[in-house]
Tab-separated table of C-alpha atoms and ligand atoms in Angstrom:
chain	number	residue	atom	x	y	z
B	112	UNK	CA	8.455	1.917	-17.355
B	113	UNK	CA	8.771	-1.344	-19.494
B	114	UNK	CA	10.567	-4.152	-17.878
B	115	UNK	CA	13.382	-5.848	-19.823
B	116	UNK	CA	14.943	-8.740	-19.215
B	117	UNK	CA	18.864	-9.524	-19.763
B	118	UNK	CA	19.636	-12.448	-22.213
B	119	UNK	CA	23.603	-12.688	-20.183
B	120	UNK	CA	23.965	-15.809	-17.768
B	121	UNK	CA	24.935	-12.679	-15.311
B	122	UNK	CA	21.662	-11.499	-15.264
B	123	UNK	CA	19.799	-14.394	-14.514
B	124	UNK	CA	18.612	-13.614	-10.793
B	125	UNK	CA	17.272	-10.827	-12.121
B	126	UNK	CA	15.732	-12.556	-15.315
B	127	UNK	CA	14.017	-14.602	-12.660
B	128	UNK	CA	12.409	-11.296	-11.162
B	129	UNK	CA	11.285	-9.578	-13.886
B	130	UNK	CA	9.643	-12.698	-15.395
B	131	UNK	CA	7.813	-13.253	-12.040
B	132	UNK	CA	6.782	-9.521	-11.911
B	133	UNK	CA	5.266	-10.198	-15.321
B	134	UNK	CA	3.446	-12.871	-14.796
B	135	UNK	CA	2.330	-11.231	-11.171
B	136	UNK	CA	1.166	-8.103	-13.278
B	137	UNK	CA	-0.178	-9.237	-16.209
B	138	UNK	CA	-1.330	-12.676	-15.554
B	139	UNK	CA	-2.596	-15.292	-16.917
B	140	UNK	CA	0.263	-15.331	-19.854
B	141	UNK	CA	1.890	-17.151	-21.962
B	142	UNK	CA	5.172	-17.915	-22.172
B	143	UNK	CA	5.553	-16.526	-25.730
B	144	UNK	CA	3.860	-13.241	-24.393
B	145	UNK	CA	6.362	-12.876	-21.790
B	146	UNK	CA	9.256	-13.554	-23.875
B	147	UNK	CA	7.991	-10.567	-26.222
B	148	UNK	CA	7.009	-8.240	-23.620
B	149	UNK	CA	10.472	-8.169	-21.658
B	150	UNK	CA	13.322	-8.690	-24.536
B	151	UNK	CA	14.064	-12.180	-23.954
B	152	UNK	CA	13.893	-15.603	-25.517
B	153	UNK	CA	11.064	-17.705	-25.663
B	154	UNK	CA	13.849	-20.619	-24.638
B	155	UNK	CA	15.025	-18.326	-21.845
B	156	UNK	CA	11.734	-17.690	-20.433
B	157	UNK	CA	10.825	-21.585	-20.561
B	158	UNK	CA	13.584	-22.385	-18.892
B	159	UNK	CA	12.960	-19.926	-15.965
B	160	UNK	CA	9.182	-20.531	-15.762
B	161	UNK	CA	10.387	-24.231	-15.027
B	162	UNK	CA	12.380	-23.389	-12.485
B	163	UNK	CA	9.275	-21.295	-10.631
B	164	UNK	CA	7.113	-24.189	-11.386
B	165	UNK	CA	9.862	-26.150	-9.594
B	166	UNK	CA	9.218	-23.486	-6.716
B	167	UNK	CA	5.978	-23.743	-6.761
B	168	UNK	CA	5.370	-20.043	-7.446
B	169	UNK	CA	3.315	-20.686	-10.693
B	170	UNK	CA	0.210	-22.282	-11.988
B	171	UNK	CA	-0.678	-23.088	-15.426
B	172	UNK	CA	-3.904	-23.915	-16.769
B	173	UNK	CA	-4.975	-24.119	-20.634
B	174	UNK	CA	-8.292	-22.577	-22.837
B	175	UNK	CA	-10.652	-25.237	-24.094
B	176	UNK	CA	-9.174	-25.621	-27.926
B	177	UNK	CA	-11.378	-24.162	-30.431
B	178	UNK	CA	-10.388	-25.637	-33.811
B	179	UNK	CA	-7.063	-26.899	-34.768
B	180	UNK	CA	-4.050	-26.750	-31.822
B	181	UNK	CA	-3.603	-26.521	-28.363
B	182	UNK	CA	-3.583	-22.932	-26.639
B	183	UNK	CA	-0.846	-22.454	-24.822
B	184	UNK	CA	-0.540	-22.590	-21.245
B	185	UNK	CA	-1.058	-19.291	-19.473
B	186	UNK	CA	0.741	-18.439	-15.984
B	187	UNK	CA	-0.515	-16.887	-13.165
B	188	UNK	CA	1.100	-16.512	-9.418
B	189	UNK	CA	0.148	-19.295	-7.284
B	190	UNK	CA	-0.825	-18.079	-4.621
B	191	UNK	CA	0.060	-20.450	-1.964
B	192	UNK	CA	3.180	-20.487	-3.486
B	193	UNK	CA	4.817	-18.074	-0.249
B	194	UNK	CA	3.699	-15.607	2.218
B	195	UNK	CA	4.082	-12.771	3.760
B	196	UNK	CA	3.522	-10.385	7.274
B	197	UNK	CA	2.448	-7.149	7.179
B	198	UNK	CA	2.417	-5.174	10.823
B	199	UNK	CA	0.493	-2.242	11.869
B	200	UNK	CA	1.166	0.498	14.756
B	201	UNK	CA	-1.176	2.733	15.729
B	202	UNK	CA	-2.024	4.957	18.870
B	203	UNK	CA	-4.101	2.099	20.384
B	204	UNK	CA	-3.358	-0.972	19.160
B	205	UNK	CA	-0.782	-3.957	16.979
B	206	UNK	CA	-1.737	-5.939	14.397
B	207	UNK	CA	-0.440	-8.440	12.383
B	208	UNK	CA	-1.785	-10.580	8.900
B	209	UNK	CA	-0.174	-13.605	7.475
B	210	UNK	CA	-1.040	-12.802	3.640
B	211	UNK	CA	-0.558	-15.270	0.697
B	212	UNK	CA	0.690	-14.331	-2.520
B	213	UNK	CA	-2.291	-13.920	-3.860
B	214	UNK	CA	-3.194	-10.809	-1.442
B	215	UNK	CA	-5.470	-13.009	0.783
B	216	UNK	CA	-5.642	-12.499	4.179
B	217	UNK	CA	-5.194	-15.789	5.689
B	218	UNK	CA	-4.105	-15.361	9.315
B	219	UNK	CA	-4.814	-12.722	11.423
B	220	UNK	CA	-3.468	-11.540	15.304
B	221	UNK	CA	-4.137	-8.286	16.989
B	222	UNK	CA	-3.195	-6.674	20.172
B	223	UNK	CA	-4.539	-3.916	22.341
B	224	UNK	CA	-1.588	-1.890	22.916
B	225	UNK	CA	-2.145	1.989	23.933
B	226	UNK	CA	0.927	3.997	22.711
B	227	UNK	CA	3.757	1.549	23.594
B	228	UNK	CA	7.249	2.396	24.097
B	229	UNK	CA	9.580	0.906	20.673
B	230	UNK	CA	11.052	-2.067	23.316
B	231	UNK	CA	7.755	-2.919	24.130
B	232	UNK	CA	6.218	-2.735	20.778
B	233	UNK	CA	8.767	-4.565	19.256
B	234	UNK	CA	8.599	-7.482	21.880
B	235	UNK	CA	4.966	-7.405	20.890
B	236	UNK	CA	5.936	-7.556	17.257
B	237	UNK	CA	7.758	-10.246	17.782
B	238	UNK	CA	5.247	-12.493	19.695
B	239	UNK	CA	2.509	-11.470	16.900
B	240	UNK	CA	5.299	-12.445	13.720
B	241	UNK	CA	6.054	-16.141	15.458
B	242	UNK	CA	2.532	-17.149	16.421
B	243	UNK	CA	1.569	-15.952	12.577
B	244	UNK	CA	4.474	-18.277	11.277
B	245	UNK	CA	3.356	-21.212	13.410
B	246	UNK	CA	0.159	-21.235	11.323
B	247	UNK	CA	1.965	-22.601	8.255
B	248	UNK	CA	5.645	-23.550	9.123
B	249	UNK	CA	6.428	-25.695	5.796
B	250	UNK	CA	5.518	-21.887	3.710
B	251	UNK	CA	8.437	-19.845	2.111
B	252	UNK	CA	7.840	-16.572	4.688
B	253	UNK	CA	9.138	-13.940	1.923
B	254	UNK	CA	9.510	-11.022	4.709
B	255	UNK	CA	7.407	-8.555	7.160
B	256	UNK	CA	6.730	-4.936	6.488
B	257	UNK	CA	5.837	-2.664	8.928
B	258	UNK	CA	3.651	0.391	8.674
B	259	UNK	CA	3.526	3.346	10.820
B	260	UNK	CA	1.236	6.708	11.008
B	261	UNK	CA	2.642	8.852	8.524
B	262	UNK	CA	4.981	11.557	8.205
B	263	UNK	CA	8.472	10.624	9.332
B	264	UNK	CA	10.267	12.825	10.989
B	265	UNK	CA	7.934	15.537	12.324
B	266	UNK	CA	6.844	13.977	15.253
B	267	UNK	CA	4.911	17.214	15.805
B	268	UNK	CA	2.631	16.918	12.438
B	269	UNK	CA	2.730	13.139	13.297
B	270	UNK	CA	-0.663	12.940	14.457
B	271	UNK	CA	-3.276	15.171	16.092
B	272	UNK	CA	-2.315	15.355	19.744
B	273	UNK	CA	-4.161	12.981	21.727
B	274	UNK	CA	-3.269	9.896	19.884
B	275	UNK	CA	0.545	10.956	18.865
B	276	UNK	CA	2.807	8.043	19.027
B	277	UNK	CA	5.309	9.411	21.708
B	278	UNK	CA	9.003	8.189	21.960
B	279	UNK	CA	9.571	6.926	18.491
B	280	UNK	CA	11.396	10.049	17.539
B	281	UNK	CA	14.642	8.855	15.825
B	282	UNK	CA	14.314	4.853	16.802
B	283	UNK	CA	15.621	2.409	13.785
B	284	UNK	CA	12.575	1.186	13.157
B	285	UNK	CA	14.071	-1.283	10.359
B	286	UNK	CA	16.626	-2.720	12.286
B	287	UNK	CA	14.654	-3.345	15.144
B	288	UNK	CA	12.305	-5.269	13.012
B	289	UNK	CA	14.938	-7.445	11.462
B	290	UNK	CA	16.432	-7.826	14.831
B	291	UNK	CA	13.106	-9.453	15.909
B	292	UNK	CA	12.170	-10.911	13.184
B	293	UNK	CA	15.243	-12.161	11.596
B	294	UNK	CA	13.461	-11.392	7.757
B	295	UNK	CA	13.654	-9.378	5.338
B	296	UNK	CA	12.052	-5.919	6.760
B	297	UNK	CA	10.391	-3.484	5.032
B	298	UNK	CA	8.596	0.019	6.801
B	299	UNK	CA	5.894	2.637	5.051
B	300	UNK	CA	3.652	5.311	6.361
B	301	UNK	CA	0.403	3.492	6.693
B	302	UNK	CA	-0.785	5.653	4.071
B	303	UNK	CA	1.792	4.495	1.825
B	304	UNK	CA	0.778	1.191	2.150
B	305	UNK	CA	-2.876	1.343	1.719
B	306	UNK	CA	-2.264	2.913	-2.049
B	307	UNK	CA	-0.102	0.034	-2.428
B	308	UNK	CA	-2.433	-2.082	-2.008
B	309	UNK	CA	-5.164	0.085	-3.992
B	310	UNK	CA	-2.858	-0.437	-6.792
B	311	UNK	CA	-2.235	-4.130	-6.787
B	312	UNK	CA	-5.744	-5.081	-5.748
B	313	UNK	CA	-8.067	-2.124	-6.552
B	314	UNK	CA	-8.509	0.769	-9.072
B	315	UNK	CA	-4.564	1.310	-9.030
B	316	UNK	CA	-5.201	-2.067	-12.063
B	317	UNK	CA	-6.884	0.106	-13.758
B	318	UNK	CA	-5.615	3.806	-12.988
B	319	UNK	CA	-2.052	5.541	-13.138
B	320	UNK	CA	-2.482	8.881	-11.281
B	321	UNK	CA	-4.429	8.857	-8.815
B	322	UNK	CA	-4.201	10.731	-4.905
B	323	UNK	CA	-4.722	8.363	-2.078
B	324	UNK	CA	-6.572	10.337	0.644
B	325	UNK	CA	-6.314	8.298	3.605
B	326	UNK	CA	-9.007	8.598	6.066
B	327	UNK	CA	-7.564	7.272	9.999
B	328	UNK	CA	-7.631	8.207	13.128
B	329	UNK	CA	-5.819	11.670	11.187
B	330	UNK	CA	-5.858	12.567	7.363
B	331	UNK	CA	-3.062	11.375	5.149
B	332	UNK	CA	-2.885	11.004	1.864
B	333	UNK	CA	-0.348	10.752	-1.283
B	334	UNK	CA	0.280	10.801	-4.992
B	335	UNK	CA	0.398	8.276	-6.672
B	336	UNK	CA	1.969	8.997	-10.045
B	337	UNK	CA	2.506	6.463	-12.609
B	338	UNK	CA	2.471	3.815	-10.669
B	339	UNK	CA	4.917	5.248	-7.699
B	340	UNK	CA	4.233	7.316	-4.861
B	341	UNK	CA	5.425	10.897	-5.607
B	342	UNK	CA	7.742	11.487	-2.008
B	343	UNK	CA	9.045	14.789	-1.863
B	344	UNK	CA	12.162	15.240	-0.733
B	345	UNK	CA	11.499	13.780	3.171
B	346	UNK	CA	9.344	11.524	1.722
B	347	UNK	CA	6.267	12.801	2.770
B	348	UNK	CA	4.656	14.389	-0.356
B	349	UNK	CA	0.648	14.670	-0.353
B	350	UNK	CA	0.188	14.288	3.698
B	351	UNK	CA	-2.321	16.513	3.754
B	352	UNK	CA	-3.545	16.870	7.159
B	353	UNK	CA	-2.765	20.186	8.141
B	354	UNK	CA	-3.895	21.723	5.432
B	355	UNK	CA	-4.998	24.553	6.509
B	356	UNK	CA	-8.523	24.995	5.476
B	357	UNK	CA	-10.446	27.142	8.059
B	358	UNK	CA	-9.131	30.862	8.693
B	359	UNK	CA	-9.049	31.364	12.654
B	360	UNK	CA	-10.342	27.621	12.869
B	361	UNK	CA	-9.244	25.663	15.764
B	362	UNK	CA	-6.062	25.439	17.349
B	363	UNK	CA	-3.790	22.210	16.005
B	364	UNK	CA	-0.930	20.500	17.636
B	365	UNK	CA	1.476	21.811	15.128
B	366	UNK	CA	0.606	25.272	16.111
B	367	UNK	CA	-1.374	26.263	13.557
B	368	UNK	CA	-4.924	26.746	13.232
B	369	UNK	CA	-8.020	25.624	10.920
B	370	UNK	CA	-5.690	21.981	9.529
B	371	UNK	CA	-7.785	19.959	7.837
B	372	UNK	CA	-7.837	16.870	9.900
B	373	UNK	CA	-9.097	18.916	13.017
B	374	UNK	CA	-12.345	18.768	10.840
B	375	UNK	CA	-11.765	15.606	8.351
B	376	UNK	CA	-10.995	12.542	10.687
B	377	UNK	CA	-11.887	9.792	12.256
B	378	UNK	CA	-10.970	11.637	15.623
B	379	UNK	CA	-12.860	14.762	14.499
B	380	UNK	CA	-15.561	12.403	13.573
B	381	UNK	CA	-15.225	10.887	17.525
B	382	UNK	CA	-14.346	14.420	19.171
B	383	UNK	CA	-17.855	16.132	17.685
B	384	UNK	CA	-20.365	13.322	18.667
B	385	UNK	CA	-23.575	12.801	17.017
B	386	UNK	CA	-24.413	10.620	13.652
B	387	UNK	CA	-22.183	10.706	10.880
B	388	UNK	CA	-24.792	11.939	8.362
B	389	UNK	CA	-25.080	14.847	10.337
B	390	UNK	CA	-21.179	14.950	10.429
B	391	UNK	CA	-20.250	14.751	6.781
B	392	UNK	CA	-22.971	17.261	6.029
B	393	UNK	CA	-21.318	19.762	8.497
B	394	UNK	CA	-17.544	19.188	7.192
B	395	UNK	CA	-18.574	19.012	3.642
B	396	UNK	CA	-18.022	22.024	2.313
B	397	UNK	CA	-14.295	21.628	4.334
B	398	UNK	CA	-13.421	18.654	2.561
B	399	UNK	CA	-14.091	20.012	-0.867
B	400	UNK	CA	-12.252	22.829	-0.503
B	401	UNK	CA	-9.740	20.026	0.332
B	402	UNK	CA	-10.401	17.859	-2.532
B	403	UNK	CA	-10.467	20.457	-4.779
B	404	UNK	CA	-6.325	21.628	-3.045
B	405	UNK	CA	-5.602	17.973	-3.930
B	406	UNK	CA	-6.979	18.302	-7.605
B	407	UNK	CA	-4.838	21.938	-8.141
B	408	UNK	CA	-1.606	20.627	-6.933
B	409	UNK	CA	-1.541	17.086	-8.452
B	410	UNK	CA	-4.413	17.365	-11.310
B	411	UNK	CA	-5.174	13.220	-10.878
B	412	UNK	CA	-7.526	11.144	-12.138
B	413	UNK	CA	-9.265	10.837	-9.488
B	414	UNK	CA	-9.031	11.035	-6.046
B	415	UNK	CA	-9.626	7.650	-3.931
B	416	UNK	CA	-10.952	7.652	-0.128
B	417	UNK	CA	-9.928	4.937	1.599
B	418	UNK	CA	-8.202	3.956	4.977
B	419	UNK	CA	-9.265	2.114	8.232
B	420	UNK	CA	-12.677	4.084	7.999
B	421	UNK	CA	-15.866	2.287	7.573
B	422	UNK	CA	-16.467	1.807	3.978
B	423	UNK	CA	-19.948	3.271	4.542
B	424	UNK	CA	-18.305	6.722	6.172
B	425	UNK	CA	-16.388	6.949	2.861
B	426	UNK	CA	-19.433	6.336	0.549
B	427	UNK	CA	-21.407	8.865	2.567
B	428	UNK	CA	-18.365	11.516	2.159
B	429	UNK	CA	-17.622	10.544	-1.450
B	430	UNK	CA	-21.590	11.289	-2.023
B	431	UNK	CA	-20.467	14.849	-1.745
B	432	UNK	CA	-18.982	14.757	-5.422
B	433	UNK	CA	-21.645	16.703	-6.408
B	434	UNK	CA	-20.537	19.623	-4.388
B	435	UNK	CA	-17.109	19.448	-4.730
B	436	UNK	CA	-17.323	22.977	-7.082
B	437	UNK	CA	-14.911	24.487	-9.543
B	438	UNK	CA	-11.125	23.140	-9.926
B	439	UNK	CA	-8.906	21.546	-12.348
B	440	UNK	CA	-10.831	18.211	-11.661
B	441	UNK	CA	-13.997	19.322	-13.011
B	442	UNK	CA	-13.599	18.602	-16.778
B	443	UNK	CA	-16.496	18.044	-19.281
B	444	UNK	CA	-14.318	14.667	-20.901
B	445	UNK	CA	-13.777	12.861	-17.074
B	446	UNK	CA	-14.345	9.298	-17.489
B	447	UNK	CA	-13.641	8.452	-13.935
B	448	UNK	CA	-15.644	10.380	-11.076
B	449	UNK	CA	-13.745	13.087	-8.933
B	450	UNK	CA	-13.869	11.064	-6.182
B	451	UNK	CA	-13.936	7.056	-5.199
B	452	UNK	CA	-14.106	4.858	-2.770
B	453	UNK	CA	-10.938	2.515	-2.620
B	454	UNK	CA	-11.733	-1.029	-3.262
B	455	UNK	CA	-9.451	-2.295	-0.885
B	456	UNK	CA	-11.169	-1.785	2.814
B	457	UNK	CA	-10.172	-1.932	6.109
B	458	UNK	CA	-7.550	-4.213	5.284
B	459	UNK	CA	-6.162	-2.584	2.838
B	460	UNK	CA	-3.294	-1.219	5.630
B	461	UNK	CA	-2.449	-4.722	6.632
B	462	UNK	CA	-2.907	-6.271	3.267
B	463	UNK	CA	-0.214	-3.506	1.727
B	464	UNK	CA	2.494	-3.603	4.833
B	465	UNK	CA	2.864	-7.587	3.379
B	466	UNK	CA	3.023	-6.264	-0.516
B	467	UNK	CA	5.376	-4.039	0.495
B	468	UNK	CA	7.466	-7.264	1.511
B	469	UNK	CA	6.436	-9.404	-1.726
B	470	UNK	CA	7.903	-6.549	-3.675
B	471	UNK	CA	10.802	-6.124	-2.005
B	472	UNK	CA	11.848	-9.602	-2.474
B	473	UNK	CA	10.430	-10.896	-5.760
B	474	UNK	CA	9.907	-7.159	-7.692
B	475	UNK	CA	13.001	-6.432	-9.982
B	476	UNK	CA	13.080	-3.261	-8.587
B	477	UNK	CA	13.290	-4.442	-4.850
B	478	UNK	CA	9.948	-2.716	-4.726
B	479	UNK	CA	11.687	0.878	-4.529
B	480	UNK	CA	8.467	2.703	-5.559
B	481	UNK	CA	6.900	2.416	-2.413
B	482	UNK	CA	8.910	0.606	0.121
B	483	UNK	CA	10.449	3.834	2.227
B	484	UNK	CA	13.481	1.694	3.437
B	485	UNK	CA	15.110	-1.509	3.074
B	486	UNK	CA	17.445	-2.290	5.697
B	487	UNK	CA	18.628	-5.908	4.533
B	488	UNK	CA	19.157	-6.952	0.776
B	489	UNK	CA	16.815	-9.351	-0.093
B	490	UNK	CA	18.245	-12.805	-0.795
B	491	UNK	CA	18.238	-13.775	-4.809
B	492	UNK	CA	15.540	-16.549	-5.372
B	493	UNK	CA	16.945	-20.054	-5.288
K	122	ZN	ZN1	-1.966	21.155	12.144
């Protein structure tokens, strides 16, 4: 979808957005670029880039002239120019980065916390968001966003049953974050959030559809389609974990047996013992009957393996490709390998709760294509 701008004094706030989503996407540009990409004047689009310069959201450097004539200045984000938090839950533990605009990871806090209640976790929330703040006071702290294990709403599918997060059935997750916080708030699956991130600061630059399979302490995973993640109509489209990929297999906490993650996890990984050479050579031929589910239903590009696993586990397992056998993925004109490894890391979960923040606040379109909820309307830039 093409962003256009509105050349009406009423749309102004939103001018602002879209020009800064521009130059955030497609950056370094110039001004003249801009003004021809979104439908508005070159005088319009001067006069807002000023006013971000003003901000300190943008940085402008020139080419060395060849010839005749200066180049024209091209903009890019600064990326000191704000920050945000992103939170993580999980079964065992809270964490919390302080991320620049840029997508670095400059501050980082993280405490052991096995499967808190919500008034504990939040109070713990809390502490992590303040001491994270302290670190650079003067900053323009553009909002948190929180990410949970995925799916909502079916606590029993939530997670395999050791390391289900208990007593968060129907808790307002959203508004006890902006209760704490007092920012903007923003929540995701944590698979959600890592293809967020994929696509802002790995392959998603370069690729449109593409399924994130999200490797944790379970198996998630979702479509990403065009740029947005495909929901479903709860919202939790493409979380493939119970799968069910072994007939008569073991015994799952949803009360079904043979589900994928039994097999494809970092629990299962945990639960069996041994190496994990030995491991992804044993669950294999499991996973690509799972990849090659994945390429049937959604026929992407490619299929990216990321998550909080090592990035070495997810070479080792994307190794496999070779293996993977017959299904709509295996075409003769692929320019992309079945499978990849995400670029983003480990961090990637952390790194994409706080995009899911910069989007909701500075993206025209409040960052709808991933953010699941937002529970306060973000405040126009001033
Ligand atoms: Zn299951």
């Amino acid at each position: 979808m093409a962003l256009r701008g509105a050349n009406q004094d009423v749309g102004r706030p939103f001018n602002r957005r879209i020009v800064l989503e521009t130059i955030r996407l497609d950056g370094p540009i110039a001004r003249m670029e801009i003004a021809s990409k979104i439908g508005l004047t070159v005088q319009t689009v001067s006069t807002i880039v000023r006013e971000l310069e003003r901000d300190g959201l943008l940085v402008s450097s020139r080419a060395t002239p060849v010839g005749r004539g200066v180049p024209p200045a091209r903009l890019t984000i600064n990326p000191a120019g704000g920050h945000a938090i992103g939170i993580q839950i999980t079964p065992r533990e809270i964490s919390g980065s302080l991320v620049n605009l840029g997508g670095e990871i400059v501050a980082h806090r993280r405490l052991e916390a096995v499967r808190l209640e919500p008034d504990q976790a939040f109070a713990a929330i809390g502490e992590i968001v303040g001491d994270l703040r302290s670190r650079d006071p003067a900053t323009w702290l553009l909002g948190v966003g929180l990410v949970v294990p995925g799916p909502f709403g079916v606590e029993s599918m939530s997670f395999t049953g050791s390391t289900t997060l208990a007593g968060w059935a129907g808790v307002d997750i959203g508004k006890h974050l902006q209760n704490v916080t007092g920012l903007p708030s923003f929540i995701e699956t944590d698979t959600a959030a890592a293809a967020l991130d994929e696509q802002f600061h790995g392959y998603g630059t370069e690729l449109e559809d593409y399924y994130y399979l999200f490797f944790g302490y379970g198996l998630g995973g979702t479509m990403v389609h065009r740029g947005e993640v495909l929901r479903g109509h709860w919202g939790n489209a493409g979380e493939i974990g119970h799968l069910p990929v072994v007939p008569d297999g073991e015994l799952c906490s949803c009360g079904n047996r043979g589900c994928l993650e039994l097999y494809v996890s970092l629990e299962a990984l945990q639960r069996r013992g041994g190496g994990e050479e030995e491991w992804v050579d044993d669950v294999a031929p499991v996973f690509a009957r799972a990849v090659r589910s994945i390429e049937n239903l959604f026929d992407p590009q490619t299929v990216i393996l990321g998550g909080i696993a090592p990035p070495r586990l997810l070479a080792r397992l994307a190794a496999t490709t070779a293996s993977l056998g017959n299904a709509l993925g295996a075409r003769s004109d692929r320019t992309v390998p079945r499978i990849l490894v995400a670029r983003g890391g480990p961090n990637s979960v952390l790194r994409g709760a706080a995009t899911l923040a910069v989007n909701g606040v500075l993206a025209p379109n409040g960052g709808r294509a991933f953010s699941k909820m937002q529970p306060v309307r973000p405040e126009e830039l001033q």
